[in-house]
PDB file of C-alpha atoms in Angstrom:
ATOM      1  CA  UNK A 113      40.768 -44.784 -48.064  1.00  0.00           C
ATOM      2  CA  UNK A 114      42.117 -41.933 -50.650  1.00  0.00           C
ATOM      3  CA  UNK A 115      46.115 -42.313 -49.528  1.00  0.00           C
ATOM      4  CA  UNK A 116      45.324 -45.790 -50.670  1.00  0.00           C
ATOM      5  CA  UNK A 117      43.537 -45.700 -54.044  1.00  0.00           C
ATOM      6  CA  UNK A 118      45.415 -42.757 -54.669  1.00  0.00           C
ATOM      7  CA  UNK A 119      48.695 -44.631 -53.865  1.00  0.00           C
ATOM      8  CA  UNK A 120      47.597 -47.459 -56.254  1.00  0.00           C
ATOM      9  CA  UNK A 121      46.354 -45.238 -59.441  1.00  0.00           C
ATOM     10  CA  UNK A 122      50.023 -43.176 -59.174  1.00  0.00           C
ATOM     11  CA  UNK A 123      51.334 -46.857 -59.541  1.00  0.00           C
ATOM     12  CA  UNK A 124      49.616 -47.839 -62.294  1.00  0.00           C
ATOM     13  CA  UNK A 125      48.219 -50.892 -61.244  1.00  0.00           C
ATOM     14  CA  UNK A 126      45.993 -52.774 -64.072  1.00  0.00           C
ATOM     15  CA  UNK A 127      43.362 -54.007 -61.451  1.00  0.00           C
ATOM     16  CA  UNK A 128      42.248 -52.571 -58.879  1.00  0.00           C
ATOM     17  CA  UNK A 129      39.209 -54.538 -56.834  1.00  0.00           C
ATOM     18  CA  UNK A 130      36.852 -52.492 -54.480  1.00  0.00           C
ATOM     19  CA  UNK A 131      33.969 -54.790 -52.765  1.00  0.00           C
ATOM     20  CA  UNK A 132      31.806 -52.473 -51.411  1.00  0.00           C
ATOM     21  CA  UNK A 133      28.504 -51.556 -50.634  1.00  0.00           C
ATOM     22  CA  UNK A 134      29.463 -47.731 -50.592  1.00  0.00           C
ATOM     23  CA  UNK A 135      29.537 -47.295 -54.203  1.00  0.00           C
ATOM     24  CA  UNK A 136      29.057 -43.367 -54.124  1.00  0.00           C
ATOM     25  CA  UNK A 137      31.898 -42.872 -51.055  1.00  0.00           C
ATOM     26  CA  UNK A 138      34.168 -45.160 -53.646  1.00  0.00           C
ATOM     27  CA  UNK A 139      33.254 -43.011 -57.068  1.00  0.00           C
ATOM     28  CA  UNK A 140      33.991 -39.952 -54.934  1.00  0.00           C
ATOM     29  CA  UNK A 141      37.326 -41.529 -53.665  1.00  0.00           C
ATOM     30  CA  UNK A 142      38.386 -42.176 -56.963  1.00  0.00           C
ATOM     31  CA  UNK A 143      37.544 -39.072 -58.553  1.00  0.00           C
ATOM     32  CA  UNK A 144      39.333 -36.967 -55.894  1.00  0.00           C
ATOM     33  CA  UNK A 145      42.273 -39.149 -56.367  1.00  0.00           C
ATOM     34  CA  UNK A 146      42.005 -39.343 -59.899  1.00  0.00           C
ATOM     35  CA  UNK A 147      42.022 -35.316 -59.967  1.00  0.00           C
ATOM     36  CA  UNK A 148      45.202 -35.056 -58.401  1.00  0.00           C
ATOM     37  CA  UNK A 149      46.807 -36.383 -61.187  1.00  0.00           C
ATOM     38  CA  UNK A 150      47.725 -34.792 -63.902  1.00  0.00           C
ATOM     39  CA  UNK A 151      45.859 -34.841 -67.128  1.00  0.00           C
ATOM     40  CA  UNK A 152      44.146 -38.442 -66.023  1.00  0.00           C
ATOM     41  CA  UNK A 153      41.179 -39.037 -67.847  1.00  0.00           C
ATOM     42  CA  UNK A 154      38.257 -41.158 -66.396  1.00  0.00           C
ATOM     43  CA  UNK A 155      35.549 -43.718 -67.781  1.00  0.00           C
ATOM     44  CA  UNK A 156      33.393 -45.060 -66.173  1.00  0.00           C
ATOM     45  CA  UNK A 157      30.679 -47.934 -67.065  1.00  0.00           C
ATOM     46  CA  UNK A 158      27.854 -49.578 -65.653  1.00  0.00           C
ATOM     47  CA  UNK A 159      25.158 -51.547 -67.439  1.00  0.00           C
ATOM     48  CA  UNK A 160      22.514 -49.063 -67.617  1.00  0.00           C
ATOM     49  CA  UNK A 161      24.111 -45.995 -68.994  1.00  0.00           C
ATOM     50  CA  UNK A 162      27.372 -47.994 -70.633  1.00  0.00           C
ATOM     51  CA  UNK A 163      30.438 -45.667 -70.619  1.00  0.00           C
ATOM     52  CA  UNK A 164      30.775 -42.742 -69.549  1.00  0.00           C
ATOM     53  CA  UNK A 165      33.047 -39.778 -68.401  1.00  0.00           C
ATOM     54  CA  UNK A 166      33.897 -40.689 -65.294  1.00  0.00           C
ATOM     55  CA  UNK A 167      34.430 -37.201 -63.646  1.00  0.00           C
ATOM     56  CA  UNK A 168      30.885 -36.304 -64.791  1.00  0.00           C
ATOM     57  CA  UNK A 169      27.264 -37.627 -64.188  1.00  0.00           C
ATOM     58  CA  UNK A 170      25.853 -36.105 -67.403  1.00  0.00           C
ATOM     59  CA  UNK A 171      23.731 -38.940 -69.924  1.00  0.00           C
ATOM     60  CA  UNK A 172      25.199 -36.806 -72.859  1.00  0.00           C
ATOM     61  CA  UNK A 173      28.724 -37.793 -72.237  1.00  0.00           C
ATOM     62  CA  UNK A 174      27.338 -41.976 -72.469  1.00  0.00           C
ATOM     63  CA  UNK A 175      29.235 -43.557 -75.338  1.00  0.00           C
ATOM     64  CA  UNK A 176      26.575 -45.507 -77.891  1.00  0.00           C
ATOM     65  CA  UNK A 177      26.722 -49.096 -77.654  1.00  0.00           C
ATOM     66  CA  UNK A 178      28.973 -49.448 -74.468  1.00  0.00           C
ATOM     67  CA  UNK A 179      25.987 -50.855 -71.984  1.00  0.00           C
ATOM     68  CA  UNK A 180      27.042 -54.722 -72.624  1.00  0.00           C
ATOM     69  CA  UNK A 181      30.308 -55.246 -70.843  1.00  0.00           C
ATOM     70  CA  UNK A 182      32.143 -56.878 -73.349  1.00  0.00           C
ATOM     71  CA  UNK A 183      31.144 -54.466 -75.941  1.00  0.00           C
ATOM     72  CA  UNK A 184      32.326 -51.871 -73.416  1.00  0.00           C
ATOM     73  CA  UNK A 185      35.687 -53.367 -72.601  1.00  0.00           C
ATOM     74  CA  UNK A 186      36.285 -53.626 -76.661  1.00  0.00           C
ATOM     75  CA  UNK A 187      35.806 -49.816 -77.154  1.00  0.00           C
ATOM     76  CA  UNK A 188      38.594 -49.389 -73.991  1.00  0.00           C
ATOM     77  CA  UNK A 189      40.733 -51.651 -76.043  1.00  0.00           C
ATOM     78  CA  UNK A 190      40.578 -49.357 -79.293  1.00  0.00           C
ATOM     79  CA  UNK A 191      40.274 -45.969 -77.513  1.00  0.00           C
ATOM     80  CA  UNK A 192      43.621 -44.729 -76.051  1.00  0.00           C
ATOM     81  CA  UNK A 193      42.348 -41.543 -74.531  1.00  0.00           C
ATOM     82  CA  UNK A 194      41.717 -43.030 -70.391  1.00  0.00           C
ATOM     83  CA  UNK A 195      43.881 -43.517 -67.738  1.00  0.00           C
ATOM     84  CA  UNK A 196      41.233 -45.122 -65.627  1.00  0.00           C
ATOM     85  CA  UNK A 197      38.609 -47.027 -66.269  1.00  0.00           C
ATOM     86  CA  UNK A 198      36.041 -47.993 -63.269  1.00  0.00           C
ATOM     87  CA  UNK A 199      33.857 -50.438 -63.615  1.00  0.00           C
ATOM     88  CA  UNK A 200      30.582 -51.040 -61.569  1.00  0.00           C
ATOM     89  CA  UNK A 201      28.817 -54.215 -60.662  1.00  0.00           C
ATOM     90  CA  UNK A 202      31.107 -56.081 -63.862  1.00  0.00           C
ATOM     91  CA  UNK A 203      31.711 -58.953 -61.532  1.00  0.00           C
ATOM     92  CA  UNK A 204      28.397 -61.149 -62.175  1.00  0.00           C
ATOM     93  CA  UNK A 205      29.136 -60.726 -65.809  1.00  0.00           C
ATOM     94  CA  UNK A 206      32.109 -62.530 -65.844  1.00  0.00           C
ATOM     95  CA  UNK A 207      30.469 -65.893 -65.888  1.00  0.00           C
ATOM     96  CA  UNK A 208      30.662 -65.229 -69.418  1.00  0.00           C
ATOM     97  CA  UNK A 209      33.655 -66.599 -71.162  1.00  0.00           C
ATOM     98  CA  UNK A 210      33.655 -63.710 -73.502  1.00  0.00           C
ATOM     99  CA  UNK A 211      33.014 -60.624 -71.012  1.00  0.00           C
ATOM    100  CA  UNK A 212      35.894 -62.569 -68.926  1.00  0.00           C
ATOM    101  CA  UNK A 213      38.555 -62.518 -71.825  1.00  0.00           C
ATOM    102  CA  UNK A 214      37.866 -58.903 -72.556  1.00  0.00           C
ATOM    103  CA  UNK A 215      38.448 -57.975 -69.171  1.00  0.00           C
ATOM    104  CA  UNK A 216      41.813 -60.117 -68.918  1.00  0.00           C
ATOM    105  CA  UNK A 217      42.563 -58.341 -72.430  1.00  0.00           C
ATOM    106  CA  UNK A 218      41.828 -54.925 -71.208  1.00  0.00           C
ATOM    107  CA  UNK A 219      44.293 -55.702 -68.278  1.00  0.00           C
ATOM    108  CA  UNK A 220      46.913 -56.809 -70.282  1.00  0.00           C
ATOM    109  CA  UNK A 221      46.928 -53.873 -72.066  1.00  0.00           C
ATOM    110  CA  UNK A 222      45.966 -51.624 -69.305  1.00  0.00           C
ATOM    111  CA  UNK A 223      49.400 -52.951 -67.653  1.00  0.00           C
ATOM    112  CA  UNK A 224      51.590 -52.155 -70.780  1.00  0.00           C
ATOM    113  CA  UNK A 225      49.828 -48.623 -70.874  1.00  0.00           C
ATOM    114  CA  UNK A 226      50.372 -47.729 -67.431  1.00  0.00           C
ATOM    115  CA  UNK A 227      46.591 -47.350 -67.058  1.00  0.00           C
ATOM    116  CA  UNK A 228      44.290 -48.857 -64.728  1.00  0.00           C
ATOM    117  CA  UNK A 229      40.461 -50.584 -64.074  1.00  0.00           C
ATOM    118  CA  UNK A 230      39.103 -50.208 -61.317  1.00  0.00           C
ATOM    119  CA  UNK A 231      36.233 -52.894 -60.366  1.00  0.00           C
ATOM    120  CA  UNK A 232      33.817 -51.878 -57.673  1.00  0.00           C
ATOM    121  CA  UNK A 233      31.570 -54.299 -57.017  1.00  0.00           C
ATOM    122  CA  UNK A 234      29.000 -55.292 -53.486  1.00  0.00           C
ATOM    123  CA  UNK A 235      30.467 -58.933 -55.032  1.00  0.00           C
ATOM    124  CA  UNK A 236      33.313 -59.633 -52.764  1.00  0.00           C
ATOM    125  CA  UNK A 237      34.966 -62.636 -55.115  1.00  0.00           C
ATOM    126  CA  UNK A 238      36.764 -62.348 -58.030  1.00  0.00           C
ATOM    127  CA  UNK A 239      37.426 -65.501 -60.704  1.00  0.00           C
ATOM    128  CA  UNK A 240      40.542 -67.050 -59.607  1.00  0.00           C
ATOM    129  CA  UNK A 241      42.379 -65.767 -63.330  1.00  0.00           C
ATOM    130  CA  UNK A 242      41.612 -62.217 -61.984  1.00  0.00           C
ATOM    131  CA  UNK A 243      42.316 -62.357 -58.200  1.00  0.00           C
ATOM    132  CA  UNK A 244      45.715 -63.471 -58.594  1.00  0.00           C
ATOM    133  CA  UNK A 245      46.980 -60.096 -59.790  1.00  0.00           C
ATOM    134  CA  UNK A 246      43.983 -57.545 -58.349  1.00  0.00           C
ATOM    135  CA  UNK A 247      44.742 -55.575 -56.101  1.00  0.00           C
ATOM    136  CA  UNK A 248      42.512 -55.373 -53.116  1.00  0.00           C
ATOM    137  CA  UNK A 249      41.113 -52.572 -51.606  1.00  0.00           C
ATOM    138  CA  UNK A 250      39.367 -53.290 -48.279  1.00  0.00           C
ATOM    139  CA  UNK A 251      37.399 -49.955 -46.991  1.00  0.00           C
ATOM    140  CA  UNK A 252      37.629 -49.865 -43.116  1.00  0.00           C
ATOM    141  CA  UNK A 253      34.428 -48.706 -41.290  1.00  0.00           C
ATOM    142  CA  UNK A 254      33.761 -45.462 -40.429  1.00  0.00           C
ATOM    143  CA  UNK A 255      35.641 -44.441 -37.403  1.00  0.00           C
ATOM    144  CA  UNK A 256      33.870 -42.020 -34.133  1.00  0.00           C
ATOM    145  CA  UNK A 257      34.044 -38.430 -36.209  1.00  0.00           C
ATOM    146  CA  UNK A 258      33.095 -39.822 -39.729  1.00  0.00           C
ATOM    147  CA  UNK A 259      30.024 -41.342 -38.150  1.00  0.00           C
ATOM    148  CA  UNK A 260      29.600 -37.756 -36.072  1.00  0.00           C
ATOM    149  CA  UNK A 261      29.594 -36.132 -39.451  1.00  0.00           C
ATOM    150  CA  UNK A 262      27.538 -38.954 -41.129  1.00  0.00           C
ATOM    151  CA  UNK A 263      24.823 -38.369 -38.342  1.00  0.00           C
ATOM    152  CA  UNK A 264      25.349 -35.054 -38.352  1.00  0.00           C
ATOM    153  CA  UNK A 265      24.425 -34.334 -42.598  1.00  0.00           C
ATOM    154  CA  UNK A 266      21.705 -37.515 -41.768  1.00  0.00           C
ATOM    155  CA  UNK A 267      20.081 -34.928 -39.418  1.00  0.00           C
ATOM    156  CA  UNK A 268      20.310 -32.201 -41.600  1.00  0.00           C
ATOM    157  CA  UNK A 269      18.639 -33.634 -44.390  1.00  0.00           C
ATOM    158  CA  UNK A 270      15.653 -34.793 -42.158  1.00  0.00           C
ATOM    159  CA  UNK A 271      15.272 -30.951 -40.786  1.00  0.00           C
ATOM    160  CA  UNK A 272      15.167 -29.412 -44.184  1.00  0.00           C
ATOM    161  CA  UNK A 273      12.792 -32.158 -45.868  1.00  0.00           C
ATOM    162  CA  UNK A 274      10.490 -31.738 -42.671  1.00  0.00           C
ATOM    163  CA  UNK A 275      11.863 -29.609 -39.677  1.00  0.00           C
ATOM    164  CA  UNK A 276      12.522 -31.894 -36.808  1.00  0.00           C
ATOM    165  CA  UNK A 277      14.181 -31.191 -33.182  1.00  0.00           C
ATOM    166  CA  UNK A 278      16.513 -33.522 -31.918  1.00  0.00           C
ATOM    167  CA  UNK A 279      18.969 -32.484 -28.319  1.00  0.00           C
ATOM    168  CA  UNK A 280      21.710 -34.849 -28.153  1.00  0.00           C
ATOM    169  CA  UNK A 281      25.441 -34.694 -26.957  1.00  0.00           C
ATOM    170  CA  UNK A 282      28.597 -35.388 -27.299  1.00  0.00           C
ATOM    171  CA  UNK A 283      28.582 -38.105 -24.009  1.00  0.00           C
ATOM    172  CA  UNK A 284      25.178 -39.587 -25.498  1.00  0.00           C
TER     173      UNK A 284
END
């Protein structure tokens, strides 16, 4: 999962599409990735808190007026300070001619800048104008030791909220 968004953020790709229902393990993906890069800056937007910094869940950092997507992808259009821009749940939104030609504007530009939007999404289609030249990032499931570890913080969480006993091995 990181070799490959990191892979496509050092290229530079304008469009990067995530379907997912793992929204936090994708943020987190993208952030680690997105800190291995020099001086990369981050936005991100959803439309409850508008934009944001990206590396940073703190309301203060929101930018006024950025909660309707269109609005949101105009202030990426005049602000040159991001490298990557990830947008959450934008899909549904572009049955709106005017959210959907600010998006294909901000990817126009993002590909002449070098910088790239990320859309992350528990949509799974794209409008045809914007699959064409997405790139698709399918998340494989977790394999035998990510689910050990998933169970393993699952349990943890349960013992310290009430304590609990649970005996189970390896073989089980």
């Amino acid at each position: 999962d990181l070799q490959n968004i990191t892979k496509l953020l050092d290229a530079q790709h304008a469009c990067v599409f995530i379907p997912t229902f793992e929204e936090e393990h994708v943020t987190d993906l993208i952030t680690v990735a997105a800190l291995k890069r020099a001086n990369c800056k981050v936005v991100s937007w959803t439309t409850v808190g508008g934009l944001r910094n990206g590396l940073m869940d703190d309301p203060r950092s929101e930018i006024k007026d950025t909660c309707n997507p269109a609005a949101a992808m105009v202030y990426l259009l005049n602000n040159e300070t991001w490298n990557v821009a990830v947008m959450m749940d934008l899909v549904g939104f572009l049955e709106d001619e005017r959210t959907l030609r600010a998006l294909r504007e901000l990817l126009t530009r993002a590909s002449v800048r070098g910088r790239s939007v990320v859309l992350v999404d528990h949509r799974d289609t794209l409008p045809a104008v914007l699959a064409s030249y997405a790139h698709r990032v399918e998340l494989p499931l977790p394999g035998e030791v990510e689910l050990e570890a998933i169970v393993r913080a699952q349990l943890r969480q349960m013992n310290q909220e009430r304590k609990i006993e649970v005996r189970v091995t390896r073989q089980d």
